[in-house]
Coordinates of C-alpha atoms in Angstrom, one line a residue:
X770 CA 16.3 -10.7 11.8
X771 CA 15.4 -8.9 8.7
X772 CA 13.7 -5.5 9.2
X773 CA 9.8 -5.2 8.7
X774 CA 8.6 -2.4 6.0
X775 CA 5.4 -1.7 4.6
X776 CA 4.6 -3.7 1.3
X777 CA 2.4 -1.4 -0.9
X778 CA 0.5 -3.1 -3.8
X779 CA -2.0 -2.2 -6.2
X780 CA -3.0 -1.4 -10.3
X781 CA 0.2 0.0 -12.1
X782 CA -1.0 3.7 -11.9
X783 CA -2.2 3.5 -8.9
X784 CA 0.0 5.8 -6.8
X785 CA 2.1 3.2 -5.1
X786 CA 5.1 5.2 -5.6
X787 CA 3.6 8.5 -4.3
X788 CA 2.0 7.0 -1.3
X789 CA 4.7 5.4 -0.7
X790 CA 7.0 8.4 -1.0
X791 CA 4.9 9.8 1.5
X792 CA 5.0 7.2 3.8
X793 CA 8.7 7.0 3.4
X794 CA 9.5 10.1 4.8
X795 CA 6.6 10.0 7.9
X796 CA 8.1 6.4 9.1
X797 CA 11.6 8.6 9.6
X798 CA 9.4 9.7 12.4
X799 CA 8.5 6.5 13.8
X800 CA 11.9 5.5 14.4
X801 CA 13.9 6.8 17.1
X802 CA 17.5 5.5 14.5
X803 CA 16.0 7.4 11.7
X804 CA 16.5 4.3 9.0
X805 CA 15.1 6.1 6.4
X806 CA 16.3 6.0 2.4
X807 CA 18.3 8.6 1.6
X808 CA 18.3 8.7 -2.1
X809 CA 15.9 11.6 -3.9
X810 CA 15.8 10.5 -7.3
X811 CA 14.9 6.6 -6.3
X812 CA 10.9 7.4 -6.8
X813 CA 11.6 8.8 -10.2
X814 CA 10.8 6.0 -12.3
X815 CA 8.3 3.1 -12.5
X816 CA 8.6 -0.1 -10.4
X817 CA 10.0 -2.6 -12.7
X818 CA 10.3 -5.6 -10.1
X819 CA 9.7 -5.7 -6.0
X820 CA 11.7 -2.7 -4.9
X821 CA 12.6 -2.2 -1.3
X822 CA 13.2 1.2 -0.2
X823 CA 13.5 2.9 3.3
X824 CA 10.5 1.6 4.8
X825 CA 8.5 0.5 2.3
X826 CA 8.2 -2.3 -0.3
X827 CA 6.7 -1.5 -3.5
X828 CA 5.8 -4.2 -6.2
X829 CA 4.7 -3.6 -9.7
X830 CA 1.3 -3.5 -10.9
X831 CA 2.3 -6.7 -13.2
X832 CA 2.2 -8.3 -10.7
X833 CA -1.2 -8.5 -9.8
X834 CA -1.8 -8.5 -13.1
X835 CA -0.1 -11.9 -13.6
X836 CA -2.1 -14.9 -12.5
X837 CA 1.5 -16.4 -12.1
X838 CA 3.2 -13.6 -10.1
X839 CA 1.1 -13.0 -7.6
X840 CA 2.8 -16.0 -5.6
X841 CA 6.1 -13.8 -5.5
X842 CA 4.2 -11.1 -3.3
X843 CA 2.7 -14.0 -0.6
X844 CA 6.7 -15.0 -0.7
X845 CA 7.4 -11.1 -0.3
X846 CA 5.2 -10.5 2.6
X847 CA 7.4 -12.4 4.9
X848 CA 9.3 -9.2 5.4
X849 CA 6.3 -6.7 6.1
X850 CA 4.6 -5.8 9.2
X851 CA 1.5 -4.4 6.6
X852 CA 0.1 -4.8 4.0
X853 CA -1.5 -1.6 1.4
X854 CA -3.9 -2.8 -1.0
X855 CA -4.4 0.3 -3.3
X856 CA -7.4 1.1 -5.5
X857 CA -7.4 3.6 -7.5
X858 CA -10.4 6.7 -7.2
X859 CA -10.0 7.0 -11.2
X860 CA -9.6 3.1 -12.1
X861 CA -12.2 1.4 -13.6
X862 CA -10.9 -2.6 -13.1
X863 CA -10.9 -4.9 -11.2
X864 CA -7.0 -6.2 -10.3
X865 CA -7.7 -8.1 -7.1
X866 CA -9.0 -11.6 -7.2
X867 CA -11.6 -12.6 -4.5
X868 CA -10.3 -13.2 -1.3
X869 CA -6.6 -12.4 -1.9
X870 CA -6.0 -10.1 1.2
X871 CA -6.8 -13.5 2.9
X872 CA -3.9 -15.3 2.2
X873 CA -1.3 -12.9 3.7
X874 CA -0.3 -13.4 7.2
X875 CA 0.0 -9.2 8.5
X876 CA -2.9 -6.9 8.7
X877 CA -4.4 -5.6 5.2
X878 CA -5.2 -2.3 4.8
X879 CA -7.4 -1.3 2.5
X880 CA -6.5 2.3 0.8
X881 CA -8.7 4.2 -2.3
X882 CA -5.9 6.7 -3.6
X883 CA -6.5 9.7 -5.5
X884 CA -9.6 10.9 -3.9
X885 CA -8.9 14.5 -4.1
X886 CA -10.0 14.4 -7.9
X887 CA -14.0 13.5 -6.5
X888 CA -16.2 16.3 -7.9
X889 CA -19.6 14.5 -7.3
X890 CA -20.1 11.1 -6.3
X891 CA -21.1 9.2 -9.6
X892 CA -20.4 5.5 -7.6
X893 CA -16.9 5.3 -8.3
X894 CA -16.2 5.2 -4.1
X895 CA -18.5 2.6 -3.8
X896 CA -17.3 0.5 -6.8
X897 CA -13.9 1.4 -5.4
X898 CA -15.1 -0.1 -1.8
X899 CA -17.1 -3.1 -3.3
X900 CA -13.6 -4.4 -4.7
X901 CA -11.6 -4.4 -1.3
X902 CA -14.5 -6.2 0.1
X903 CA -14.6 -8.7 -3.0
X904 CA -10.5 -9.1 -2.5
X905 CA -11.6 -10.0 1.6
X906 CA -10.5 -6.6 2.9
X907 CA -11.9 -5.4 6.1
X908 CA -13.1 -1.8 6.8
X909 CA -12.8 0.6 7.5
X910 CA -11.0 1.4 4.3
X911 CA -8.8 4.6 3.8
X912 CA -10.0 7.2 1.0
X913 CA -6.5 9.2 0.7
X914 CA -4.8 11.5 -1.6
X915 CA -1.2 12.1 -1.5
X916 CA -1.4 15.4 -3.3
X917 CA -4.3 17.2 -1.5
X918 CA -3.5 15.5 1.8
X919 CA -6.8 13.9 2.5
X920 CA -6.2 10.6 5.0
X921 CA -2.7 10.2 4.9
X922 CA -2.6 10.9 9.0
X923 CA -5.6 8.4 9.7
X924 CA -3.6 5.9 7.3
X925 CA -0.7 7.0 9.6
X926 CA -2.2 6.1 12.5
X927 CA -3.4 2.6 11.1
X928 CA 0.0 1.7 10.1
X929 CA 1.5 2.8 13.7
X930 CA -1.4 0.4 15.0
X931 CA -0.2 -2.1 12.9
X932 CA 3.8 -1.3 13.8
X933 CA 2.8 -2.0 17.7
X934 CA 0.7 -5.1 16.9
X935 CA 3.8 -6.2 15.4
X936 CA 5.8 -5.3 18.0
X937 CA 8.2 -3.1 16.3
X938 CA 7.6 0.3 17.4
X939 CA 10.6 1.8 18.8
X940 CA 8.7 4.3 21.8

């Protein structure tokens, strides 16, 4: 049996790689074997194609981007237990097509990143929530940021609900 990650999507820019970093090293955690990645510079770069690493599995923004790549994530999903769809606090476009959390088989999670750059709230949260409701995710959705710390231990516990759901957790 092929072991269940986290698949993180979203915008290229979005902060896949950080929240994923993040989530990387809290999942050690979560697992009594400690099955983390051990390599440092591995989050260094962009995500040229689906990258599995540790506990997560990141895909590049393309594709989303691609009409005709977005079948390769469905295909992908087989091997998650979650799924992150990311919009970014700062983005300005629509990536998701309507209903696309639908068509995946795990719990979506719905996650705003980069919500510690909100001064005043000029709509962008709500724009930001009106497109994970267009793409047919469910609330509540997560408002995070990786570098100020804001929601990454409520996204935690989401994620560890969804680990249980799938039967996976290791307690």
């Amino acid at each position: 049996m092929r072991k269940k990650r986290i698949m993180i999507i979203g915008a290229g820019r979005s902060g896949k790689s950080s929240l994923g970093r993040w989530l990387d090293q809290e999942a050690a955690a979560w697992d009594s074997a400690g099955w983390r990645a051990a390599a440092g510079n591995l989050w260094s770069r962009r995500t040229p194609a689906l990258v599995y690493r540790g506990n997560i599995m990141e895909a590049p923004g393309a594709y989303l981007e691609s009409p005709w790549m977005r079948h390769h994530l469905i295909a992908a999903a087989q091997d998650a237990f979650c799924v992150l769809m990311l919009v970014d606090f700062m983005g300005n476009r629509d990536i998701y097509p309507p209903g696309f959390a639908k068509v995946f088989r795990q719990p979506v999670l719905g996650v705003v990143t980069k919500c510690g750059l909100i001064q005043a709230d000029d709509g962008r949260l709500d724009n930001c929530r009106k497109q994970l409701a267009r793409a047919g995710v469910r609330e509540p959705y997560l408002i995070t940021s990786v570098v100020d710390g804001i929601g990454l231990e409520a996204l935690s516990r989401e994620i560890m609900d969804c680990r249980i759901a799938a039967g996976i957790d290791n307690r």
